[in-house]
Amino acid sequence: MTARTSLGVLVSGSGTNLQAILDATRTSALPADVRVVISNVAEARALDRARAASVPAVALPHRDYPDRRSFDRAVVAALRDHGVEWVVLAGFMRLVTSELLGAFPGRVVNIHPALLPAFPGVNAQRQAVEYGVKLTGCTVHLVDEGTDTGPILAQRAIAVEDGDDEDSLRARLLTVEHALLVEVLAAIAEGRLERRPPGPLGRERLHLRPR
Ligand code: GRF
């Protein structure tokens, strides 16, 4: 029997992606454990979800720190205290610095509600509706120092329907996000992530082997 992977999840809001991870760790779908949930928003619903699952819930209000790097140092200390191996940004609305990325090199994962490189940054669903794309989706990727620019782990597409607005698209996408994020974390936990040498664009290309 192989060891389970230790996850730390960073959140800022409602935490439905966190809930999907927590639920999956209680089944054979995801051989991993959430060791700690950290939020920059003390009243985030996601922290209640962690507490309800008996997972340590840590509030680190970013305004308590003079800059991003010192905030990230506090996050890294909390992650290390709980023996975290992989970090998941699940609706974490802060840019991260090399303090975090250097502490967990190539082991920070983000979920973004668009098909990157389209619509990076905030309000991706609104950007998709306003642009008029007919397909959008979600992306799970490794985090680098850019905004939603890191190597892509997996993507899933959905159609944008005629009557969609930002809210309907967000709701429909979330269900897809939950499934995709759990599938990617399972691949990581089961050692099915392959890193391929950069191609002509100089980008690291990642591949998830099927079970
Ligand atoms: C998701 O749409 C995620 O892709 C984005 O923020 C949202 C978080 O939702 N980064 P939740 O907190 O997991 O419900």
Coordinates of C-alpha atoms and ligand atoms in Angstrom, one line a residue:
M1 CA 0.0 0.0 0.0
T2 CA 1.4 3.4 -1.0
A3 CA 1.5 6.4 1.2
R4 CA -1.2 9.0 0.9
T5 CA -0.3 12.4 -0.4
S6 CA -0.6 15.3 2.0
L7 CA -2.4 18.4 0.7
G8 CA -2.7 21.9 1.9
V9 CA -5.6 23.9 0.4
L10 CA -5.6 27.7 0.1
V11 CA -9.1 29.3 -0.1
S12 CA -10.8 32.7 0.0
G13 CA -14.5 32.0 -0.5
S14 CA -17.2 29.5 -0.5
G15 CA -15.0 26.5 -0.9
T16 CA -17.1 24.2 -3.1
N17 CA -13.9 22.9 -4.7
L18 CA -12.4 22.3 -1.3
Q19 CA -15.6 20.3 -0.4
A20 CA -15.2 18.2 -3.5
I21 CA -11.6 17.4 -2.5
L22 CA -12.6 16.6 1.1
D23 CA -15.4 14.4 -0.1
A24 CA -13.1 12.6 -2.5
T25 CA -10.4 11.9 0.1
R26 CA -13.1 9.9 2.0
T27 CA -13.5 7.6 -1.0
S28 CA -11.1 5.6 -3.1
A29 CA -11.3 8.4 -5.7
L30 CA -8.5 10.4 -4.1
P31 CA -5.7 8.7 -2.0
A32 CA -4.7 11.9 -0.3
D33 CA -5.4 13.8 2.9
V34 CA -6.1 17.5 3.4
R35 CA -3.8 18.4 6.3
V36 CA -4.7 22.0 6.6
V37 CA -7.0 24.7 5.0
I38 CA -5.7 28.2 5.0
S39 CA -7.7 31.3 4.2
N40 CA -6.8 35.0 3.8
V41 CA -10.5 35.7 4.6
A42 CA -11.3 34.9 8.2
E43 CA -15.0 34.5 7.6
A44 CA -14.7 32.4 4.5
R45 CA -17.3 29.6 4.3
A46 CA -14.5 27.4 3.2
L47 CA -13.0 27.4 6.7
D48 CA -16.4 26.2 8.1
R49 CA -16.2 23.3 5.6
A50 CA -12.7 22.4 6.9
R51 CA -13.9 22.5 10.5
A52 CA -16.9 20.4 9.7
A53 CA -14.5 17.8 8.2
S54 CA -12.2 18.0 11.3
V55 CA -9.4 19.5 9.2
P56 CA -7.3 22.3 10.7
A57 CA -8.6 25.6 9.5
V58 CA -6.2 28.5 9.7
A59 CA -7.2 32.2 9.1
L60 CA -4.3 34.4 8.0
P61 CA -5.8 37.8 7.1
H62 CA -3.5 39.2 4.4
R63 CA -4.0 42.8 5.8
D64 CA -2.1 41.7 8.9
Y65 CA 1.1 41.5 6.8
P66 CA 3.1 44.4 5.3
D67 CA 3.5 42.8 1.8
R68 CA 2.8 39.7 -0.3
R69 CA 6.1 38.1 0.6
S70 CA 5.7 38.3 4.3
F71 CA 2.1 37.0 4.0
D72 CA 3.4 34.1 1.9
R73 CA 6.1 33.3 4.5
A74 CA 3.3 32.9 7.1
V75 CA 1.4 30.6 4.7
V76 CA 4.5 28.5 4.0
A77 CA 5.1 28.1 7.8
A78 CA 1.6 26.9 8.3
L79 CA 1.8 24.5 5.4
R80 CA 5.1 23.1 6.7
D81 CA 3.7 22.8 10.3
H82 CA 1.1 20.4 8.9
G83 CA 3.5 18.3 6.7
V84 CA 2.0 19.4 3.4
E85 CA 3.6 18.1 0.2
W86 CA 1.3 19.6 -2.5
V87 CA -0.5 22.9 -2.3
V88 CA -3.9 23.5 -4.0
L89 CA -5.2 27.0 -4.7
A90 CA -9.0 26.4 -4.7
G91 CA -10.6 29.8 -5.1
F92 CA -7.6 31.6 -3.5
M93 CA -7.9 35.2 -4.6
R94 CA -4.3 36.3 -3.9
L95 CA -1.3 36.3 -6.2
V96 CA 1.4 34.1 -4.8
T97 CA 5.2 34.9 -4.7
S98 CA 8.4 33.0 -5.0
E99 CA 8.2 32.6 -1.2
L100 CA 5.5 30.0 -1.7
L101 CA 6.6 28.7 -5.1
G102 CA 10.2 28.2 -3.9
A103 CA 9.0 26.3 -0.9
F104 CA 6.9 23.9 -3.0
P105 CA 8.7 23.9 -6.4
G106 CA 6.4 22.5 -9.1
R107 CA 3.9 21.4 -6.4
V108 CA 1.4 24.3 -6.4
V109 CA -1.8 23.6 -8.4
N110 CA -4.5 26.1 -9.3
I111 CA -8.0 25.7 -10.7
H112 CA -9.2 28.5 -13.1
P113 CA -12.7 28.8 -14.6
A114 CA -11.7 29.3 -18.2
L115 CA -9.8 27.5 -20.9
L116 CA -6.4 29.1 -20.5
P117 CA -4.7 30.9 -22.0
A118 CA -8.1 32.5 -22.7
F119 CA -9.5 34.8 -20.0
P120 CA -6.9 34.7 -17.2
G121 CA -7.3 36.7 -14.0
V122 CA -10.5 37.6 -12.2
N123 CA -14.1 37.3 -13.5
A124 CA -13.2 34.7 -16.2
Q125 CA -16.8 33.7 -16.6
R126 CA -17.9 37.3 -17.2
Q127 CA -15.0 37.7 -19.7
A128 CA -16.2 34.6 -21.6
V129 CA -19.9 35.8 -21.8
E130 CA -18.9 39.3 -22.8
Y131 CA -16.4 38.1 -25.5
G132 CA -19.1 35.9 -26.9
V133 CA -17.2 32.6 -27.0
K134 CA -19.3 29.5 -27.6
L135 CA -17.1 27.2 -25.7
T136 CA -15.4 27.8 -22.4
G137 CA -14.4 25.5 -19.6
C138 CA -11.9 25.1 -16.8
T139 CA -8.2 24.6 -16.4
V140 CA -6.1 22.9 -13.7
H141 CA -2.5 24.0 -13.9
L142 CA 0.7 24.3 -12.0
V143 CA 1.3 27.8 -10.7
D144 CA 4.3 29.9 -11.8
E145 CA 5.0 33.6 -11.1
G146 CA 2.5 34.8 -13.7
T147 CA -1.2 35.2 -13.5
D148 CA -2.7 31.8 -14.6
T149 CA 0.3 31.2 -16.9
G150 CA 1.7 28.0 -15.5
P151 CA 2.0 24.6 -17.3
I152 CA -1.5 23.0 -17.9
L153 CA -2.4 19.8 -16.2
A154 CA -5.9 19.3 -17.6
Q155 CA -8.8 21.1 -19.1
R156 CA -12.5 20.4 -19.7
A157 CA -14.8 22.3 -22.0
I158 CA -18.5 23.2 -21.8
A159 CA -20.8 25.0 -24.2
V160 CA -21.9 28.6 -23.6
E161 CA -25.6 28.6 -24.2
D162 CA -27.6 31.4 -25.7
G163 CA -29.3 32.4 -22.5
D164 CA -26.1 32.2 -20.3
D165 CA -25.1 35.0 -18.1
E166 CA -22.1 35.1 -15.7
D167 CA -24.0 33.5 -12.9
S168 CA -25.5 30.6 -14.9
L169 CA -22.1 29.9 -16.5
R170 CA -20.4 30.0 -13.1
A171 CA -22.8 27.5 -11.6
R172 CA -22.5 25.1 -14.5
L173 CA -18.7 25.4 -14.6
L174 CA -18.4 24.7 -10.9
T175 CA -19.7 21.1 -11.2
V176 CA -17.1 20.5 -14.0
E177 CA -14.4 22.1 -11.9
H178 CA -15.0 19.8 -9.0
A179 CA -14.7 16.7 -11.0
L180 CA -11.6 17.9 -12.9
L181 CA -9.7 19.0 -9.9
V182 CA -10.3 15.7 -8.1
E183 CA -9.2 13.8 -11.2
V184 CA -6.0 15.8 -11.4
L185 CA -5.2 15.5 -7.7
A186 CA -5.8 11.7 -7.9
A187 CA -3.3 11.5 -10.8
I188 CA -0.7 13.4 -8.8
A189 CA -1.4 11.3 -5.7
E190 CA -1.1 8.1 -7.7
G191 CA 2.2 9.1 -9.4
R192 CA 0.6 9.4 -12.8
L193 CA 2.0 12.9 -13.6
E194 CA 4.6 12.9 -16.3
R195 CA 6.7 16.0 -17.0
R196 CA 7.9 16.3 -20.6
P197 CA 10.7 18.4 -21.8
P198 CA 9.7 21.8 -23.1
G199 CA 8.7 21.9 -26.8
P200 CA 9.2 24.7 -29.4
L201 CA 7.4 27.3 -27.3
G202 CA 9.7 26.6 -24.3
R203 CA 6.8 25.6 -22.1
E204 CA 6.9 22.5 -19.9
R205 CA 4.3 20.0 -21.1
L206 CA 2.6 17.8 -18.6
H207 CA 0.8 14.6 -19.1
L208 CA -1.5 12.6 -16.8
R209 CA -1.3 8.9 -17.4
P210 CA -4.7 7.1 -17.2
R211 CA -5.2 4.7 -14.3
Ligands
GRF1 C1 -13.9 28.7 -8.8 O1 -14.6 29.1 -9.9 C2 -12.4 28.6 -9.1 O2 -12.2 28.1 -10.4 C3 -12.0 30.0 -9.0 O3 -12.6 30.5 -7.9 C4 -13.9 29.8 -7.7 C5 -13.8 29.2 -6.3 O4 -15.1 28.6 -6.0 N1 -10.5 30.1 -8.9 P1 -15.2 27.8 -4.6 O5 -14.7 28.6 -3.5 O6 -14.3 26.5 -4.8 O7 -16.6 27.5 -4.5

